Coordinates of C-alpha atoms in Angstrom, one line a residue:
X1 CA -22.8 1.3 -43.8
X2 CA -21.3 -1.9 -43.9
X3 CA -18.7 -3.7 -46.8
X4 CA -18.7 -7.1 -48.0
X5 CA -15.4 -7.4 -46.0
X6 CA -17.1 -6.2 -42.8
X7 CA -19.8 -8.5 -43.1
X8 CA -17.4 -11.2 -42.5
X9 CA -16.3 -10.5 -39.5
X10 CA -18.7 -8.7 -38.0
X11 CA -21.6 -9.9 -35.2
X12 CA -24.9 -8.9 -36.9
X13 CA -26.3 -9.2 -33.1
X14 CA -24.2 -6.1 -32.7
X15 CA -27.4 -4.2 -34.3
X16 CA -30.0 -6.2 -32.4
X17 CA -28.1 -4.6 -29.2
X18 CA -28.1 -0.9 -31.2
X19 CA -31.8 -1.3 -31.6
X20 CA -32.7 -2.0 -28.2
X21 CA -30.7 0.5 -26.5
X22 CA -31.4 3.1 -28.7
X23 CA -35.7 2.3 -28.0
X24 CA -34.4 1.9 -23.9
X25 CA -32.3 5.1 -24.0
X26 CA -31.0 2.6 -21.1
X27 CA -28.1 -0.3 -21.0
X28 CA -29.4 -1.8 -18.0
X29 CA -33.3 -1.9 -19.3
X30 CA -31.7 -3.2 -22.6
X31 CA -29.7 -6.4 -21.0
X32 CA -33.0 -7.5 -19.4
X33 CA -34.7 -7.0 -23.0
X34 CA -32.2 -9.1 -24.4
X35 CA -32.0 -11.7 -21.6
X36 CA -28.1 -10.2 -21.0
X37 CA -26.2 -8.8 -18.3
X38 CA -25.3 -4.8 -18.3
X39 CA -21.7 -5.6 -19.1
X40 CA -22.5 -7.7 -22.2
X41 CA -24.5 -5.1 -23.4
X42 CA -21.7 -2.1 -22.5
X43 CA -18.9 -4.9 -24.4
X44 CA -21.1 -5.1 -27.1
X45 CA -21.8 -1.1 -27.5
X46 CA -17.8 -1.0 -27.3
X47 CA -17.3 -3.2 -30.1
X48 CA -20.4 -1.3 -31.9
X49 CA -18.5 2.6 -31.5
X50 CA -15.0 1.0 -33.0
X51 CA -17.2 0.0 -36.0
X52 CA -19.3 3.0 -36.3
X53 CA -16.6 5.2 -35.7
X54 CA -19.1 6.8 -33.5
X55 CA -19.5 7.3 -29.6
X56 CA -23.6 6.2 -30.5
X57 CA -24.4 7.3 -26.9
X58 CA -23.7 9.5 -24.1
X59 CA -24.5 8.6 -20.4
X60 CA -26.4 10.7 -18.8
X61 CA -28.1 9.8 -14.6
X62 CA -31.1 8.7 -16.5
X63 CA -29.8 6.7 -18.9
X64 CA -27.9 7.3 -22.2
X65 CA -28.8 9.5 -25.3
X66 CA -28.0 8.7 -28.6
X67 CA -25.7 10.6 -30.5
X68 CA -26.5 12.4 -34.3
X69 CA -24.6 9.4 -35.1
X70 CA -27.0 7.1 -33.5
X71 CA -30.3 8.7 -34.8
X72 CA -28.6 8.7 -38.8
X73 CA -28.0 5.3 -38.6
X74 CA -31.5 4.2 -36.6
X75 CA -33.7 4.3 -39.9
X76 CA -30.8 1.9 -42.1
X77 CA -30.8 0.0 -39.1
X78 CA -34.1 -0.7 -38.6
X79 CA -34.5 -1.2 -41.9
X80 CA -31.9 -4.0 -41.8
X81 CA -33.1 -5.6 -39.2
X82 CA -36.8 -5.6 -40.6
X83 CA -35.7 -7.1 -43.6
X84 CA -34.1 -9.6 -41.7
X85 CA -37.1 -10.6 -39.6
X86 CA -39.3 -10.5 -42.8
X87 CA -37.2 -13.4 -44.2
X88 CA -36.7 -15.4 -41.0
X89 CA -40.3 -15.0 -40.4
X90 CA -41.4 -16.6 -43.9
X91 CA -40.4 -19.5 -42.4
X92 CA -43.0 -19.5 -39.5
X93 CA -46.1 -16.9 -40.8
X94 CA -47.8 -14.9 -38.3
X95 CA -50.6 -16.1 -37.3
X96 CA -52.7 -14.3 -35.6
X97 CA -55.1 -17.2 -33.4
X98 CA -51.7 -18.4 -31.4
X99 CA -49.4 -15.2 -31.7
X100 CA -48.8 -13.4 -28.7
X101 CA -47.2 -10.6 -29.5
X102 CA -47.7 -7.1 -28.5
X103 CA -48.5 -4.3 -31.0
X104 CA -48.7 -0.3 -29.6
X105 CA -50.9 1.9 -31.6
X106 CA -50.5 5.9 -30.9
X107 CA -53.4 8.0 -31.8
X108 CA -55.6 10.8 -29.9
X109 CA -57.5 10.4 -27.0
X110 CA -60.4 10.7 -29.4
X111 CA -59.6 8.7 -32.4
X112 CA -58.5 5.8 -29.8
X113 CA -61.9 6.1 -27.7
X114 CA -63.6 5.5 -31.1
X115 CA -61.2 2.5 -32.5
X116 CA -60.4 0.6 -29.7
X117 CA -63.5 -1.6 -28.7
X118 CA -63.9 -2.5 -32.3
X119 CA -60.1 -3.5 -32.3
X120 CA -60.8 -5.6 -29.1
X121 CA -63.9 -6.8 -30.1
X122 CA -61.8 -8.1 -33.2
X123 CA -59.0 -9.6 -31.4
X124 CA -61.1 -11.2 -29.1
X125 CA -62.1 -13.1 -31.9
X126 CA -60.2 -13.9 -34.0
X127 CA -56.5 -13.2 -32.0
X128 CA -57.1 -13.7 -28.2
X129 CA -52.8 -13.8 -27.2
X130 CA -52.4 -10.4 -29.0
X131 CA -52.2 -7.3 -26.4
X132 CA -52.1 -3.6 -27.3
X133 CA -51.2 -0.9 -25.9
X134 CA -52.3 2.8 -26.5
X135 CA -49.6 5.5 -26.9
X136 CA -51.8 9.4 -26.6
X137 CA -50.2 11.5 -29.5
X138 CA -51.1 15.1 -29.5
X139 CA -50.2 17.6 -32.1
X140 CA -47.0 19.9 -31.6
X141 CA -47.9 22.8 -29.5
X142 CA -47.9 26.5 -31.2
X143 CA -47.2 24.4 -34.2
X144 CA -49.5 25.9 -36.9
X145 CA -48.0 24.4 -39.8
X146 CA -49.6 20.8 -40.9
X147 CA -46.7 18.7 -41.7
X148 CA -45.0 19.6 -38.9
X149 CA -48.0 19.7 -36.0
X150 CA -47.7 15.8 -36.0
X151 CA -43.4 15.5 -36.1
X152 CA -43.8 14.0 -32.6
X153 CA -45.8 11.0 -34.1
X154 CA -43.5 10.5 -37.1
X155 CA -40.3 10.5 -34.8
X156 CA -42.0 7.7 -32.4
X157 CA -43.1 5.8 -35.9
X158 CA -39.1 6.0 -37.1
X159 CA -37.7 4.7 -33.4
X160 CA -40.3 2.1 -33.3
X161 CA -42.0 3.6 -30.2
X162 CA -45.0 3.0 -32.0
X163 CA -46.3 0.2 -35.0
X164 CA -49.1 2.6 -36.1
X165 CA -50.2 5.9 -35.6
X166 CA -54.1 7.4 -36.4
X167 CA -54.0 10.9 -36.5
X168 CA -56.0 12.9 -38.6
X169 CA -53.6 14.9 -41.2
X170 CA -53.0 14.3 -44.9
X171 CA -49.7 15.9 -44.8
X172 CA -47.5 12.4 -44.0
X173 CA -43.5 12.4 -45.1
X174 CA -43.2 10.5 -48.3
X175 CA -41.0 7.7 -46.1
X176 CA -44.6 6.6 -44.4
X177 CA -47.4 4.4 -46.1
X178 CA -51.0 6.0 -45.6
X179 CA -54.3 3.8 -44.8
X180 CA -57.3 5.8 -44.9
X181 CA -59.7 5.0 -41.9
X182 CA -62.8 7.9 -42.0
X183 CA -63.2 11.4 -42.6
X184 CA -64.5 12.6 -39.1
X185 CA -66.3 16.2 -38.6
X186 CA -67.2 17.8 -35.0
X187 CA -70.8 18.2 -33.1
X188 CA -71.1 20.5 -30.2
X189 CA -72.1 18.5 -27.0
X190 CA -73.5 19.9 -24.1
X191 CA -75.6 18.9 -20.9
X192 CA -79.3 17.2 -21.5
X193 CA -81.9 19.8 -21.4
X194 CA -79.6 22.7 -22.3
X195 CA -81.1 25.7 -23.9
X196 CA -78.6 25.7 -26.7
X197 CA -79.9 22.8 -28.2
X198 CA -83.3 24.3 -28.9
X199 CA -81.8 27.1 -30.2
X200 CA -78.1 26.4 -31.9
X201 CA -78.0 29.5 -33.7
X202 CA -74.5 31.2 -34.9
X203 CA -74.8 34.2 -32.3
X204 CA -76.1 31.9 -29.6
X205 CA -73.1 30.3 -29.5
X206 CA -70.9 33.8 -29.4
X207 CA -72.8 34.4 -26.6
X208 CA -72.3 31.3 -24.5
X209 CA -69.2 29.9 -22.4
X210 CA -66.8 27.5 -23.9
X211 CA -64.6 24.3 -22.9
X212 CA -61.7 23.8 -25.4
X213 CA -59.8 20.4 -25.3
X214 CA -56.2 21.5 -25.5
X215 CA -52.7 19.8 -23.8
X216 CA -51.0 22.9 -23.2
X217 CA -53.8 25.4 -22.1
X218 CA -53.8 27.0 -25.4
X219 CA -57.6 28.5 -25.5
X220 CA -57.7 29.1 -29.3
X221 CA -58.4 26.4 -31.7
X222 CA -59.4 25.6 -34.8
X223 CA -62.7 26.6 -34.0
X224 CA -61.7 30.0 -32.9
X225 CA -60.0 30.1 -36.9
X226 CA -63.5 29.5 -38.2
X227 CA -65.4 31.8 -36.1
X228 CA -63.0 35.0 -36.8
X229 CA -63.7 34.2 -40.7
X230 CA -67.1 35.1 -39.9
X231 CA -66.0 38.2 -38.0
X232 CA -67.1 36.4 -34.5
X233 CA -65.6 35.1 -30.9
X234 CA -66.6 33.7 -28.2
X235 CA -65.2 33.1 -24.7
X236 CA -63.5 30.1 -23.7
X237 CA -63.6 29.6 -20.1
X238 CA -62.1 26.3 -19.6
X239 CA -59.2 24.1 -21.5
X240 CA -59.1 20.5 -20.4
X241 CA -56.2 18.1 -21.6
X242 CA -58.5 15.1 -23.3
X243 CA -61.3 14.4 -24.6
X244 CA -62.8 11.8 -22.0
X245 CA -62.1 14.7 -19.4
X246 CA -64.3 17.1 -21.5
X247 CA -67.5 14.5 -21.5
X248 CA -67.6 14.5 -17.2
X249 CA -67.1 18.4 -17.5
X250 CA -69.8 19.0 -19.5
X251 CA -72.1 16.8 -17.7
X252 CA -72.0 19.3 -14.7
X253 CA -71.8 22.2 -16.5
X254 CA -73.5 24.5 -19.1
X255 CA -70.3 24.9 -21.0
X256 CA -70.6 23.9 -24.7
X257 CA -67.6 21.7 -26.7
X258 CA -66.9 21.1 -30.0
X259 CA -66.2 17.4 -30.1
X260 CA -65.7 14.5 -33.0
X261 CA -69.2 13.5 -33.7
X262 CA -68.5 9.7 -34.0
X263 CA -66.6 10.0 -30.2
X264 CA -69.6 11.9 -29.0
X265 CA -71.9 9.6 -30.4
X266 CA -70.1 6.6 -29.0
X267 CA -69.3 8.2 -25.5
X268 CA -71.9 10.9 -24.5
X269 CA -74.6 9.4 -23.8
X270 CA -72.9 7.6 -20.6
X271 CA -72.6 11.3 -19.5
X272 CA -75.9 12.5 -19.8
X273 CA -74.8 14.5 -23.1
X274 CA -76.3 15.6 -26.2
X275 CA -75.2 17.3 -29.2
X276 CA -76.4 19.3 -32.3
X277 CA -74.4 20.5 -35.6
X278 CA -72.3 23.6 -35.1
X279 CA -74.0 26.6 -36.4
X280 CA -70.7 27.5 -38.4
X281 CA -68.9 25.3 -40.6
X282 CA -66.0 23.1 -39.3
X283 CA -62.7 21.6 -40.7
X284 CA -63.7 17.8 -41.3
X285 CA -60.7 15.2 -40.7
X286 CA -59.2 12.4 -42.9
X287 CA -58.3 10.4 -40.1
X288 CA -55.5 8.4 -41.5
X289 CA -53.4 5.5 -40.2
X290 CA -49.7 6.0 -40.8
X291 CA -46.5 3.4 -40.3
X292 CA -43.2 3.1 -42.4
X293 CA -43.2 1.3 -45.4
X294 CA -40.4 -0.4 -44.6
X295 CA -42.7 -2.1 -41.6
X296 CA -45.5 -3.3 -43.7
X297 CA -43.0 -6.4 -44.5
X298 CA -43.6 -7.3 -41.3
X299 CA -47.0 -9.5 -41.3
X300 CA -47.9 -9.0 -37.9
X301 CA -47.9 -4.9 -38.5
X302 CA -49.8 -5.5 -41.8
X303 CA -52.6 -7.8 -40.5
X304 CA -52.7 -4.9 -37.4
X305 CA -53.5 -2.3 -40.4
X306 CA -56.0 -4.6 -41.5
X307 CA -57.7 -4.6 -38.4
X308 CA -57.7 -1.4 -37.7
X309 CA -59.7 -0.6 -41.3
X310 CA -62.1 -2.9 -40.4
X311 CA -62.4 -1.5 -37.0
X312 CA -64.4 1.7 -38.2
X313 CA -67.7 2.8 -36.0
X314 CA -71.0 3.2 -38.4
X315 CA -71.0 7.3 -38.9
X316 CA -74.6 8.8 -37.0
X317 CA -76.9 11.1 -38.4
X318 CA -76.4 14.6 -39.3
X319 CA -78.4 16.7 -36.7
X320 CA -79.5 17.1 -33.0
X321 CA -78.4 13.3 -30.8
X322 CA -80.1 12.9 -27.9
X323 CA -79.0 11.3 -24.9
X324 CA -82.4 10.1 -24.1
X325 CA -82.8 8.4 -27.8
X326 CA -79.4 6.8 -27.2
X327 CA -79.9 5.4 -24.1
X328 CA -83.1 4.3 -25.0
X329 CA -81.9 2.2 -28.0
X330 CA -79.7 1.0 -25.5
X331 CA -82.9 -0.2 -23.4
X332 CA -82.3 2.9 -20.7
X333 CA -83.7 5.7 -20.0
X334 CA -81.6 8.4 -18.7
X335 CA -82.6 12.1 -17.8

């Protein structure tokens, strides 16, 4: 991208400024990032197209858009610029008790309502300045081929939206370095005291109603796939768009919904829930945390990978879970 003669006479700020405008998709949002004023940051982007050769963005009224230009040279860049921080920062290691940086994990409503008091329970102890936030991924609508259902979470981990992504699919580009966190498997939940629970047999289920968790509306899932091996349907008569959403649904219904046992078992009992095995078999999940390889040279991103594999919830029992039992290991009784 850049010779030896460049290099010279070039301002290696110029790709701090890239960076940041590129993740803003703003110059005015960038200047404040940077502590500059808008035309600093439009001078700079000037000098930065006569370089490139390359208009790097187009205005828009929102904001700017990065040319093809722009995204081909965003993974070199960043790569630059992390090696560049990586040997800066051996001179002051991250430490995690006074750091007070800000990390942004994207994962699932239902992978992050399993992880994230454990992470915070972590960082509470042992890095109290470090804040997170929580970026909801979702899989690619319509998209029914595995490496490509998650393409939304591997653009966000290449322009740095995100430091980490959970998402449960083995089928991660070759660019990205792969954690294993837990293989996860789905319960049906329902309302305490419904009927299915005495009785969760395969054509039970057929004949009951159905509440499918599912961004776009889309009422078939991967349930539906496993039921039409067996020859069988059933009728779903509600789509929600999260998981949390599903657990107060269910509550004041007699719908039934196939839901990640270790989220149920962590969540439903606040709602008055229970749940049993499904009656057929279900896909079971590698739930997998996924960054560039490129950003494990960063030591704050690699002690955040850490965490989050020491952040996994104890697996329940196979079987029926009460509400009542859970509540009353929680010294409650609820009905």
């Amino acid at each position: 991208m850049l010779n030896l003669v460049d290099l010279s006479r070039t301002d290696l700020n110029l790709l701090v400024l890239f960076e940041a405008v590129l993740e803003e998709r703003h110059v005015g949002h960038a200047a404040e990032r940077l502590n500059l004023t808008s035309s600093a940051v439009s001078h700079g982007l000037s000098r930065l197209r006569r370089l490139m050769n390359d208009p790097l963005f187009l205005r828009t009224p929102k904001g700017v858009v990065p040319t093809a230009g722009a995204l081909e040279l965003s993974a070199p860049i960043a790569d630059v610029l992390a090696r560049v921080r990586n040997v800066l920062s051996a001179a002051e290691p991250f430490d995690p008790a006074s750091s007070t940086r800000r990390f942004t994990i994207g994962a699932p409503d239902g992978i992050s309502a399993v992880l994230l008091a454990p992470v915070l329970g972590e960082l509470a102890r042992t890095a109290p300045g470090i804040d997170i936030s929580i970026r909801q991924l979702l899989p690619t609508p319509g998209e029914t081929r595995p490496e490509r259902a998650w393409r939304g979470a591997f653009a966000d981990l290449d322009d740095r939206v995100t430091d980490i992504a959970v998402i449960p699919t083995g089928h991660i580009p070759e660019r990205f370095h792969v954690g294993g966190l837990y293989d996860e498997d789905f319960v049906v939940a329902m309302r305490a005291g419904h009927a299915f629970a005495d009785e969760p047999t395969l054509a039970r289920y057929c004949e009951l109603q159905h509440l499918v968790v599912s961004l776009g509306g889309d009422p078939h899932g991967f349930v539906d796939e496993a039921l039409a091996r067996l020859g069988c349907t059933r009728r779903v008569a509600l789509t929600v768009p999260n998981f949390m959403f599903a657990l107060a649904i269910l509550a004041e219904t007699d719908l039934l919904c196939a839901l990640p046992r270790r989220f149920a078992a962590m969540h439903a009992a606040r709602f008055g829930l229970e749940s049993v095995d499904a009656p057929l078999e279900l896909t079971r999940f590698r739930i997998n945390a996924v960054l560039p390889k490129v950003a494990l040279m960063d030591a704050g991103v690699a002690w955040l990978l850490v965490i989050l594999e020491k952040a996994q919830p104890p697996l329940p029992p196979a079987g029926r879970s009460s509400a009542t039992i859970c509540a009353l290991q929680h010294g409650r009784e609820r009905f």
